[in-house]
Amino acid sequence: MEYAIRLKDYAPAPTAEQVEQEVNAYRQMASKNYNTDVYKFCYSSIDLTTLSCNDSVESVTAFARRCAEFYVDYPHIPNVASICVYPPFVETVGLAVDGTPMRITSVAGGFPSSQTFLEVKMLEVAMAIENGADEIDIVINVGKILSGAYDEAANEVEVLRSESEGAVLKTILETGALKTPDLIRKASLLSMEAGSDFIKTSTGKIDVAATPEAAVVMCHAIKDYYEKTGRKVGFKAAGGVRTAEDAALYYTIVEQILGEEWITTDLFRIGASSAANNILSSIEGKQIKYY
């Protein structure tokens, strides 16, 4: 399908200077969201992540069981949205959290580089879902975006959308590699036009991960896409979100650009590992190392 031509239906990207000014304004606004209620919501929006070369059945089982125990240990705090793992550990997580409402997210489709055969990506997505994944995080082909092969990049997303039928599909833009507001906006719009349920900032596997600047560009793209199509697409910040204040800033950006309708875990997520303990500590008012 032709996707690049659809970009003409949207306004151009803001300049880097305009984005910087907007981010500065949101930084000032964010302090009003440094409170327990916002921190609890941010905690509940976390895709709790373990994506390490050291992962094993034993370590992932222990990680997932600890997450399942949270329902009992902290009944006054809503638990994280999901546990995010590599595809071979989807079934492992499923066994460990059986009987809880916990959702399972799997990275797939050649994560984190997206540099493999499309057929391999398709099979990996399909197998992750077959093993029990509720949500799939893929990476858009950054090389194709950078080279201007927009139709090819979007068509890959479309194919993987079809392979993930029945699951939530989040498309990672790797905004630290795209760099400019123009490319971040184009990748956002192409991913949404191709059927993504969420657009996500980063893999967390390159030096530049989530930034407020990228979030602003992405959220404006989500708003423009919604106004054009009536379909709500979620936003996920991942990589580099470490503190409760970091989370509150992304909350503020979403709240200000997209509105209260997006303040739900169906439309807002944070991909994190270290942030969970820090947000929990801010909620409880003391240092906690739960994970």
PDB file of C-alpha atoms in Angstrom:
ATOM      1  CA  MET A   1       0.000   0.000   0.000  1.00  0.00           C
ATOM      2  CA  GLU A   2       1.116   3.570  -0.625  1.00  0.00           C
ATOM      3  CA  TYR A   3       1.648   5.409   2.634  1.00  0.00           C
ATOM      4  CA  ALA A   4       4.087   8.206   1.840  1.00  0.00           C
ATOM      5  CA  ILE A   5       1.447  10.096  -0.122  1.00  0.00           C
ATOM      6  CA  ARG A   6      -0.721  10.251   3.022  1.00  0.00           C
ATOM      7  CA  LEU A   7       1.859  12.458   4.708  1.00  0.00           C
ATOM      8  CA  LYS A   8       0.611  15.288   2.491  1.00  0.00           C
ATOM      9  CA  ASP A   9      -2.667  15.228   4.424  1.00  0.00           C
ATOM     10  CA  TYR A  10      -0.869  16.531   7.515  1.00  0.00           C
ATOM     11  CA  ALA A  11       0.807  19.805   8.415  1.00  0.00           C
ATOM     12  CA  PRO A  12       4.621  19.924   8.449  1.00  0.00           C
ATOM     13  CA  ALA A  13       6.586  19.200  11.617  1.00  0.00           C
ATOM     14  CA  PRO A  14       7.377  22.007  14.041  1.00  0.00           C
ATOM     15  CA  THR A  15      10.915  23.339  14.116  1.00  0.00           C
ATOM     16  CA  ALA A  16      13.373  22.185  16.772  1.00  0.00           C
ATOM     17  CA  GLU A  17      13.170  25.652  18.322  1.00  0.00           C
ATOM     18  CA  GLN A  18       9.368  25.490  18.582  1.00  0.00           C
ATOM     19  CA  VAL A  19       9.581  22.057  20.192  1.00  0.00           C
ATOM     20  CA  GLU A  20      12.172  23.274  22.694  1.00  0.00           C
ATOM     21  CA  GLN A  21       9.966  26.202  23.712  1.00  0.00           C
ATOM     22  CA  GLU A  22       7.011  23.888  24.212  1.00  0.00           C
ATOM     23  CA  VAL A  23       9.053  21.445  26.292  1.00  0.00           C
ATOM     24  CA  ASN A  24      10.260  24.280  28.504  1.00  0.00           C
ATOM     25  CA  ALA A  25       6.667  25.259  29.165  1.00  0.00           C
ATOM     26  CA  TYR A  26       5.720  21.682  30.082  1.00  0.00           C
ATOM     27  CA  ARG A  27       8.691  21.397  32.426  1.00  0.00           C
ATOM     28  CA  GLN A  28       7.301  24.342  34.375  1.00  0.00           C
ATOM     29  CA  MET A  29       3.804  22.837  34.402  1.00  0.00           C
ATOM     30  CA  ALA A  30       5.010  19.395  35.492  1.00  0.00           C
ATOM     31  CA  SER A  31       5.571  20.386  39.121  1.00  0.00           C
ATOM     32  CA  LYS A  32       1.800  20.375  39.716  1.00  0.00           C
ATOM     33  CA  ASN A  33       1.876  16.671  38.886  1.00  0.00           C
ATOM     34  CA  TYR A  34       4.533  15.811  41.453  1.00  0.00           C
ATOM     35  CA  ASN A  35       1.989  14.131  43.702  1.00  0.00           C
ATOM     36  CA  THR A  36       0.958  10.684  44.894  1.00  0.00           C
ATOM     37  CA  ASP A  37      -2.088  10.304  42.631  1.00  0.00           C
ATOM     38  CA  VAL A  38      -0.083  11.003  39.485  1.00  0.00           C
ATOM     39  CA  TYR A  39       2.755   8.758  40.661  1.00  0.00           C
ATOM     40  CA  LYS A  40       0.294   5.924  41.288  1.00  0.00           C
ATOM     41  CA  PHE A  41      -1.091   6.292  37.787  1.00  0.00           C
ATOM     42  CA  CYS A  42       2.408   6.410  36.301  1.00  0.00           C
ATOM     43  CA  TYR A  43       3.328   3.254  38.214  1.00  0.00           C
ATOM     44  CA  SER A  44       0.221   1.518  36.842  1.00  0.00           C
ATOM     45  CA  SER A  45       1.218   2.521  33.296  1.00  0.00           C
ATOM     46  CA  ILE A  46       4.633   0.820  33.436  1.00  0.00           C
ATOM     47  CA  ASP A  47       5.537  -2.040  31.132  1.00  0.00           C
ATOM     48  CA  LEU A  48       7.982  -3.581  33.615  1.00  0.00           C
ATOM     49  CA  THR A  49      10.890  -4.675  31.503  1.00  0.00           C
ATOM     50  CA  THR A  50      13.694  -7.199  31.532  1.00  0.00           C
ATOM     51  CA  LEU A  51      15.516  -7.318  28.200  1.00  0.00           C
ATOM     52  CA  SER A  52      18.995  -8.508  29.073  1.00  0.00           C
ATOM     53  CA  CYS A  53      21.399 -10.974  27.532  1.00  0.00           C
ATOM     54  CA  ASN A  54      21.502 -12.469  31.042  1.00  0.00           C
ATOM     55  CA  ASP A  55      17.791 -13.336  31.090  1.00  0.00           C
ATOM     56  CA  SER A  56      17.023 -16.977  31.780  1.00  0.00           C
ATOM     57  CA  VAL A  57      13.958 -19.035  32.635  1.00  0.00           C
ATOM     58  CA  GLU A  58      15.010 -18.845  36.278  1.00  0.00           C
ATOM     59  CA  SER A  59      15.613 -15.090  36.377  1.00  0.00           C
ATOM     60  CA  VAL A  60      12.483 -14.208  34.399  1.00  0.00           C
ATOM     61  CA  THR A  61      10.364 -16.527  36.559  1.00  0.00           C
ATOM     62  CA  ALA A  62      11.641 -14.827  39.719  1.00  0.00           C
ATOM     63  CA  PHE A  63      11.061 -11.383  38.172  1.00  0.00           C
ATOM     64  CA  ALA A  64       7.496 -12.217  37.123  1.00  0.00           C
ATOM     65  CA  ARG A  65       6.607 -13.843  40.439  1.00  0.00           C
ATOM     66  CA  ARG A  66       7.845 -10.781  42.280  1.00  0.00           C
ATOM     67  CA  CYS A  67       5.558  -8.681  40.097  1.00  0.00           C
ATOM     68  CA  ALA A  68       2.614 -10.992  40.821  1.00  0.00           C
ATOM     69  CA  GLU A  69       3.285 -10.711  44.566  1.00  0.00           C
ATOM     70  CA  PHE A  70       2.826  -6.937  44.318  1.00  0.00           C
ATOM     71  CA  TYR A  71      -0.951  -7.400  44.274  1.00  0.00           C
ATOM     72  CA  VAL A  72      -0.706  -8.771  47.824  1.00  0.00           C
ATOM     73  CA  ASP A  73       2.205  -6.680  49.120  1.00  0.00           C
ATOM     74  CA  TYR A  74       0.811  -3.298  47.979  1.00  0.00           C
ATOM     75  CA  PRO A  75      -2.968  -3.688  47.580  1.00  0.00           C
ATOM     76  CA  HIS A  76      -3.419   0.109  47.819  1.00  0.00           C
ATOM     77  CA  ILE A  77      -1.342   0.732  44.679  1.00  0.00           C
ATOM     78  CA  PRO A  78      -2.434  -0.395  41.195  1.00  0.00           C
ATOM     79  CA  ASN A  79       0.120  -2.817  39.780  1.00  0.00           C
ATOM     80  CA  VAL A  80       2.138  -2.233  36.616  1.00  0.00           C
ATOM     81  CA  ALA A  81       0.370  -2.604  33.267  1.00  0.00           C
ATOM     82  CA  SER A  82       2.438  -5.489  31.944  1.00  0.00           C
ATOM     83  CA  ILE A  83       5.685  -7.426  32.058  1.00  0.00           C
ATOM     84  CA  CYS A  84       7.826  -6.991  28.924  1.00  0.00           C
ATOM     85  CA  VAL A  85      10.225  -9.755  27.868  1.00  0.00           C
ATOM     86  CA  TYR A  86      11.915 -11.341  24.878  1.00  0.00           C
ATOM     87  CA  PRO A  87       9.715 -13.806  22.924  1.00  0.00           C
ATOM     88  CA  PRO A  88      11.180 -17.045  24.369  1.00  0.00           C
ATOM     89  CA  PHE A  89      10.099 -15.958  27.861  1.00  0.00           C
ATOM     90  CA  VAL A  90       6.444 -15.164  27.131  1.00  0.00           C
ATOM     91  CA  GLU A  91       5.283 -18.593  28.265  1.00  0.00           C
ATOM     92  CA  THR A  92       7.584 -18.384  31.306  1.00  0.00           C
ATOM     93  CA  VAL A  93       5.877 -15.168  32.414  1.00  0.00           C
ATOM     94  CA  GLY A  94       2.453 -16.646  31.717  1.00  0.00           C
ATOM     95  CA  LEU A  95       3.092 -19.526  34.079  1.00  0.00           C
ATOM     96  CA  ALA A  96       4.478 -17.242  36.789  1.00  0.00           C
ATOM     97  CA  VAL A  97       1.576 -14.760  36.773  1.00  0.00           C
ATOM     98  CA  ASP A  98      -1.229 -17.218  36.105  1.00  0.00           C
ATOM     99  CA  GLY A  99      -4.351 -16.247  38.027  1.00  0.00           C
ATOM    100  CA  THR A 100      -3.514 -12.524  38.079  1.00  0.00           C
ATOM    101  CA  PRO A 101      -4.700  -9.744  35.742  1.00  0.00           C
ATOM    102  CA  MET A 102      -1.117  -9.154  34.581  1.00  0.00           C
ATOM    103  CA  ARG A 103      -0.672  -8.604  30.848  1.00  0.00           C
ATOM    104  CA  ILE A 104       2.332  -9.903  28.929  1.00  0.00           C
ATOM    105  CA  THR A 105       4.238  -7.760  26.447  1.00  0.00           C
ATOM    106  CA  SER A 106       6.854  -9.182  24.106  1.00  0.00           C
ATOM    107  CA  VAL A 107       9.333  -7.331  21.964  1.00  0.00           C
ATOM    108  CA  ALA A 108       9.437  -9.028  18.563  1.00  0.00           C
ATOM    109  CA  GLY A 109      10.084  -8.503  14.877  1.00  0.00           C
ATOM    110  CA  GLY A 110      13.857  -8.340  15.043  1.00  0.00           C
ATOM    111  CA  PHE A 111      14.091  -6.192  18.176  1.00  0.00           C
ATOM    112  CA  PRO A 112      16.044  -3.984  18.758  1.00  0.00           C
ATOM    113  CA  SER A 113      17.436  -3.239  15.283  1.00  0.00           C
ATOM    114  CA  SER A 114      14.600  -4.506  13.051  1.00  0.00           C
ATOM    115  CA  GLN A 115      17.348  -5.631  10.668  1.00  0.00           C
ATOM    116  CA  THR A 116      16.308  -9.094   9.620  1.00  0.00           C
ATOM    117  CA  PHE A 117      14.113 -10.729   6.999  1.00  0.00           C
ATOM    118  CA  LEU A 118      10.466  -9.707   7.070  1.00  0.00           C
ATOM    119  CA  GLU A 119       9.518 -13.387   7.139  1.00  0.00           C
ATOM    120  CA  VAL A 120      11.554 -13.810  10.327  1.00  0.00           C
ATOM    121  CA  LYS A 121       9.836 -10.797  11.872  1.00  0.00           C
ATOM    122  CA  MET A 122       6.431 -12.203  10.972  1.00  0.00           C
ATOM    123  CA  LEU A 123       7.218 -15.596  12.478  1.00  0.00           C
ATOM    124  CA  GLU A 124       8.611 -14.092  15.663  1.00  0.00           C
ATOM    125  CA  VAL A 125       5.510 -11.953  16.172  1.00  0.00           C
ATOM    126  CA  ALA A 126       3.188 -14.876  15.475  1.00  0.00           C
ATOM    127  CA  MET A 127       5.070 -17.205  17.832  1.00  0.00           C
ATOM    128  CA  ALA A 128       5.087 -14.642  20.646  1.00  0.00           C
ATOM    129  CA  ILE A 129       1.316 -14.317  20.381  1.00  0.00           C
ATOM    130  CA  GLU A 130       0.852 -18.079  20.131  1.00  0.00           C
ATOM    131  CA  ASN A 131       2.814 -18.419  23.378  1.00  0.00           C
ATOM    132  CA  GLY A 132       0.538 -15.968  25.153  1.00  0.00           C
ATOM    133  CA  ALA A 133       1.658 -12.385  24.494  1.00  0.00           C
ATOM    134  CA  ASP A 134      -1.109  -9.826  24.881  1.00  0.00           C
ATOM    135  CA  GLU A 135       0.952  -6.984  23.456  1.00  0.00           C
ATOM    136  CA  ILE A 136       3.746  -6.795  20.883  1.00  0.00           C
ATOM    137  CA  ASP A 137       6.440  -4.113  20.655  1.00  0.00           C
ATOM    138  CA  ILE A 138       8.121  -3.916  17.246  1.00  0.00           C
ATOM    139  CA  VAL A 139      10.681  -1.469  15.841  1.00  0.00           C
ATOM    140  CA  ILE A 140      10.045   0.458  12.646  1.00  0.00           C
ATOM    141  CA  ASN A 141      12.798  -0.034  10.082  1.00  0.00           C
ATOM    142  CA  VAL A 142      14.827   3.067  10.908  1.00  0.00           C
ATOM    143  CA  GLY A 143      17.190   2.548   7.985  1.00  0.00           C
ATOM    144  CA  LYS A 144      14.288   2.713   5.547  1.00  0.00           C
ATOM    145  CA  ILE A 145      12.944   5.884   7.195  1.00  0.00           C
ATOM    146  CA  LEU A 146      16.349   7.556   7.051  1.00  0.00           C
ATOM    147  CA  SER A 147      16.748   6.641   3.380  1.00  0.00           C
ATOM    148  CA  GLY A 148      13.282   7.917   2.472  1.00  0.00           C
ATOM    149  CA  ALA A 149      11.759   4.480   1.769  1.00  0.00           C
ATOM    150  CA  TYR A 150       8.615   5.419   3.669  1.00  0.00           C
ATOM    151  CA  ASP A 151       6.245   3.041   1.881  1.00  0.00           C
ATOM    152  CA  GLU A 152       8.525   0.072   2.562  1.00  0.00           C
ATOM    153  CA  ALA A 153       8.836   0.944   6.258  1.00  0.00           C
ATOM    154  CA  ALA A 154       5.095   1.428   6.686  1.00  0.00           C
ATOM    155  CA  ASN A 155       4.220  -1.713   4.768  1.00  0.00           C
ATOM    156  CA  GLU A 156       6.386  -3.751   7.155  1.00  0.00           C
ATOM    157  CA  VAL A 157       4.371  -2.338  10.037  1.00  0.00           C
ATOM    158  CA  GLU A 158       1.157  -3.206   8.200  1.00  0.00           C
ATOM    159  CA  VAL A 159       2.291  -6.803   7.699  1.00  0.00           C
ATOM    160  CA  LEU A 160       3.254  -7.170  11.353  1.00  0.00           C
ATOM    161  CA  ARG A 161      -0.059  -5.617  12.327  1.00  0.00           C
ATOM    162  CA  SER A 162      -1.791  -8.428  10.452  1.00  0.00           C
ATOM    163  CA  GLU A 163       0.379 -11.018  12.214  1.00  0.00           C
ATOM    164  CA  SER A 164      -0.520  -9.585  15.615  1.00  0.00           C
ATOM    165  CA  GLU A 165      -4.282  -9.694  15.199  1.00  0.00           C
ATOM    166  CA  GLY A 166      -5.975  -9.614  18.574  1.00  0.00           C
ATOM    167  CA  ALA A 167      -2.941  -8.141  20.351  1.00  0.00           C
ATOM    168  CA  VAL A 168      -1.978  -4.535  21.059  1.00  0.00           C
ATOM    169  CA  LEU A 169       0.749  -3.454  18.619  1.00  0.00           C
ATOM    170  CA  LYS A 170       3.237  -0.824  19.744  1.00  0.00           C
ATOM    171  CA  THR A 171       5.675   0.502  17.148  1.00  0.00           C
ATOM    172  CA  ILE A 172       9.005   1.820  18.383  1.00  0.00           C
ATOM    173  CA  LEU A 173      10.336   4.757  16.369  1.00  0.00           C
ATOM    174  CA  GLU A 174      13.854   4.867  17.874  1.00  0.00           C
ATOM    175  CA  THR A 175      13.603   8.633  17.941  1.00  0.00           C
ATOM    176  CA  GLY A 176      17.217   9.039  19.064  1.00  0.00           C
ATOM    177  CA  ALA A 177      18.279   7.722  15.653  1.00  0.00           C
ATOM    178  CA  LEU A 178      15.722   9.740  13.681  1.00  0.00           C
ATOM    179  CA  LYS A 179      16.790  12.914  15.536  1.00  0.00           C
ATOM    180  CA  THR A 180      14.786  15.609  13.720  1.00  0.00           C
ATOM    181  CA  PRO A 181      11.181  16.641  14.405  1.00  0.00           C
ATOM    182  CA  ASP A 182      10.433  16.097  10.716  1.00  0.00           C
ATOM    183  CA  LEU A 183      11.519  12.443  10.674  1.00  0.00           C
ATOM    184  CA  ILE A 184       9.984  11.705  14.073  1.00  0.00           C
ATOM    185  CA  ARG A 185       6.664  13.143  12.883  1.00  0.00           C
ATOM    186  CA  LYS A 186       6.790  11.205   9.604  1.00  0.00           C
ATOM    187  CA  ALA A 187       7.611   7.929  11.368  1.00  0.00           C
ATOM    188  CA  SER A 188       4.781   8.573  13.854  1.00  0.00           C
ATOM    189  CA  LEU A 189       2.207   9.208  11.143  1.00  0.00           C
ATOM    190  CA  LEU A 190       3.358   6.297   8.982  1.00  0.00           C
ATOM    191  CA  SER A 191       3.185   3.907  11.945  1.00  0.00           C
ATOM    192  CA  MET A 192      -0.326   5.019  12.831  1.00  0.00           C
ATOM    193  CA  GLU A 193      -1.549   4.929   9.245  1.00  0.00           C
ATOM    194  CA  ALA A 194      -0.207   1.361   9.036  1.00  0.00           C
ATOM    195  CA  GLY A 195      -2.313   0.279  12.013  1.00  0.00           C
ATOM    196  CA  SER A 196      -0.208   0.685  15.168  1.00  0.00           C
ATOM    197  CA  ASP A 197      -2.135   0.905  18.430  1.00  0.00           C
ATOM    198  CA  PHE A 198       0.713   2.767  20.170  1.00  0.00           C
ATOM    199  CA  ILE A 199       3.779   4.650  19.060  1.00  0.00           C
ATOM    200  CA  LYS A 200       6.772   4.320  21.351  1.00  0.00           C
ATOM    201  CA  THR A 201       9.894   6.447  21.616  1.00  0.00           C
ATOM    202  CA  SER A 202      12.784   4.045  21.967  1.00  0.00           C
ATOM    203  CA  THR A 203      14.220   0.588  22.453  1.00  0.00           C
ATOM    204  CA  GLY A 204      16.484   1.741  25.254  1.00  0.00           C
ATOM    205  CA  LYS A 205      19.335   0.051  23.394  1.00  0.00           C
ATOM    206  CA  ILE A 206      21.011   3.131  21.863  1.00  0.00           C
ATOM    207  CA  ASP A 207      22.591   6.144  23.561  1.00  0.00           C
ATOM    208  CA  VAL A 208      19.666   8.550  23.057  1.00  0.00           C
ATOM    209  CA  ALA A 209      16.406   7.096  24.339  1.00  0.00           C
ATOM    210  CA  ALA A 210      13.166   8.857  25.263  1.00  0.00           C
ATOM    211  CA  THR A 211      13.289  12.651  25.305  1.00  0.00           C
ATOM    212  CA  PRO A 212      10.546  15.172  26.092  1.00  0.00           C
ATOM    213  CA  GLU A 213      11.225  16.759  22.700  1.00  0.00           C
ATOM    214  CA  ALA A 214      10.416  13.524  20.864  1.00  0.00           C
ATOM    215  CA  ALA A 215       7.348  13.031  23.058  1.00  0.00           C
ATOM    216  CA  VAL A 216       5.995  16.456  22.106  1.00  0.00           C
ATOM    217  CA  VAL A 217       6.374  15.752  18.384  1.00  0.00           C
ATOM    218  CA  MET A 218       4.816  12.300  18.724  1.00  0.00           C
ATOM    219  CA  CYS A 219       1.866  13.500  20.798  1.00  0.00           C
ATOM    220  CA  HIS A 220       1.051  16.246  18.314  1.00  0.00           C
ATOM    221  CA  ALA A 221       1.157  13.624  15.552  1.00  0.00           C
ATOM    222  CA  ILE A 222      -1.225  11.427  17.561  1.00  0.00           C
ATOM    223  CA  LYS A 223      -3.580  14.380  18.016  1.00  0.00           C
ATOM    224  CA  ASP A 224      -3.521  15.245  14.312  1.00  0.00           C
ATOM    225  CA  TYR A 225      -4.081  11.606  13.344  1.00  0.00           C
ATOM    226  CA  TYR A 226      -7.021  11.363  15.754  1.00  0.00           C
ATOM    227  CA  GLU A 227      -8.578  14.540  14.373  1.00  0.00           C
ATOM    228  CA  LYS A 228      -8.273  13.109  10.853  1.00  0.00           C
ATOM    229  CA  THR A 229      -9.403   9.531  11.513  1.00  0.00           C
ATOM    230  CA  GLY A 230     -11.218   9.429  14.855  1.00  0.00           C
ATOM    231  CA  ARG A 231      -8.950   6.579  16.018  1.00  0.00           C
ATOM    232  CA  LYS A 232      -7.077   6.986  19.293  1.00  0.00           C
ATOM    233  CA  VAL A 233      -3.467   5.808  19.315  1.00  0.00           C
ATOM    234  CA  GLY A 234      -1.475   5.482  22.511  1.00  0.00           C
ATOM    235  CA  PHE A 235       1.885   6.972  23.482  1.00  0.00           C
ATOM    236  CA  LYS A 236       4.696   5.095  25.224  1.00  0.00           C
ATOM    237  CA  ALA A 237       7.887   6.641  26.593  1.00  0.00           C
ATOM    238  CA  ALA A 238      10.693   4.122  27.008  1.00  0.00           C
ATOM    239  CA  GLY A 239      14.367   4.293  27.799  1.00  0.00           C
ATOM    240  CA  GLY A 240      15.808   6.851  30.185  1.00  0.00           C
ATOM    241  CA  VAL A 241      12.650   7.273  32.287  1.00  0.00           C
ATOM    242  CA  ARG A 242      14.172   6.781  35.733  1.00  0.00           C
ATOM    243  CA  THR A 243      12.504   8.993  38.338  1.00  0.00           C
ATOM    244  CA  ALA A 244       8.984   9.836  39.418  1.00  0.00           C
ATOM    245  CA  GLU A 245       9.606  13.365  38.146  1.00  0.00           C
ATOM    246  CA  ASP A 246      10.622  12.002  34.728  1.00  0.00           C
ATOM    247  CA  ALA A 247       7.373  10.049  34.567  1.00  0.00           C
ATOM    248  CA  ALA A 248       5.348  13.077  35.666  1.00  0.00           C
ATOM    249  CA  LEU A 249       6.855  15.166  32.867  1.00  0.00           C
ATOM    250  CA  TYR A 250       5.705  12.675  30.225  1.00  0.00           C
ATOM    251  CA  TYR A 251       2.330  12.518  31.971  1.00  0.00           C
ATOM    252  CA  THR A 252       2.151  16.321  31.713  1.00  0.00           C
ATOM    253  CA  ILE A 253       3.029  16.318  28.002  1.00  0.00           C
ATOM    254  CA  VAL A 254       0.300  13.782  27.244  1.00  0.00           C
ATOM    255  CA  GLU A 255      -2.200  15.560  29.481  1.00  0.00           C
ATOM    256  CA  GLN A 256      -1.562  18.963  27.888  1.00  0.00           C
ATOM    257  CA  ILE A 257      -1.439  17.896  24.237  1.00  0.00           C
ATOM    258  CA  LEU A 258      -3.887  15.000  24.128  1.00  0.00           C
ATOM    259  CA  GLY A 259      -6.067  15.671  27.150  1.00  0.00           C
ATOM    260  CA  GLU A 260      -7.511  13.670  30.024  1.00  0.00           C
ATOM    261  CA  GLU A 261      -8.926  11.061  27.620  1.00  0.00           C
ATOM    262  CA  TRP A 262      -5.381   9.791  27.112  1.00  0.00           C
ATOM    263  CA  ILE A 263      -4.691   9.466  30.842  1.00  0.00           C
ATOM    264  CA  THR A 264      -5.483   5.762  30.878  1.00  0.00           C
ATOM    265  CA  THR A 265      -3.237   2.731  30.655  1.00  0.00           C
ATOM    266  CA  ASP A 266      -4.986   1.857  27.389  1.00  0.00           C
ATOM    267  CA  LEU A 267      -3.369   4.942  25.827  1.00  0.00           C
ATOM    268  CA  PHE A 268      -0.353   5.832  27.979  1.00  0.00           C
ATOM    269  CA  ARG A 269       2.568   3.622  28.943  1.00  0.00           C
ATOM    270  CA  ILE A 270       6.063   3.905  30.328  1.00  0.00           C
ATOM    271  CA  GLY A 271       8.667   1.304  29.445  1.00  0.00           C
ATOM    272  CA  ALA A 272      10.933   0.986  32.446  1.00  0.00           C
ATOM    273  CA  SER A 273      12.872  -1.168  34.841  1.00  0.00           C
ATOM    274  CA  SER A 274      14.695   1.115  37.306  1.00  0.00           C
ATOM    275  CA  ALA A 275      11.824   3.633  37.343  1.00  0.00           C
ATOM    276  CA  ALA A 276       9.500   1.199  39.096  1.00  0.00           C
ATOM    277  CA  ASN A 277      11.440   1.260  42.373  1.00  0.00           C
ATOM    278  CA  ASN A 278      11.904   5.028  42.210  1.00  0.00           C
ATOM    279  CA  ILE A 279       8.230   5.778  41.557  1.00  0.00           C
ATOM    280  CA  LEU A 280       7.210   3.317  44.271  1.00  0.00           C
ATOM    281  CA  SER A 281       9.594   5.071  46.672  1.00  0.00           C
ATOM    282  CA  SER A 282       8.022   8.435  45.857  1.00  0.00           C
ATOM    283  CA  ILE A 283       4.539   7.031  46.474  1.00  0.00           C
ATOM    284  CA  GLU A 284       5.484   5.517  49.833  1.00  0.00           C
ATOM    285  CA  GLY A 285       7.715   8.379  50.934  1.00  0.00           C
ATOM    286  CA  LYS A 286      10.693   6.151  51.703  1.00  0.00           C
ATOM    287  CA  GLN A 287      13.376   4.265  49.813  1.00  0.00           C
ATOM    288  CA  ILE A 288      12.035   0.980  48.461  1.00  0.00           C
ATOM    289  CA  LYS A 289      13.828  -1.584  46.326  1.00  0.00           C
ATOM    290  CA  TYR A 290      11.069  -3.999  45.440  1.00  0.00           C
ATOM    291  CA  TYR A 291      12.641  -5.243  42.205  1.00  0.00           C
TER     292      TYR A 291
END
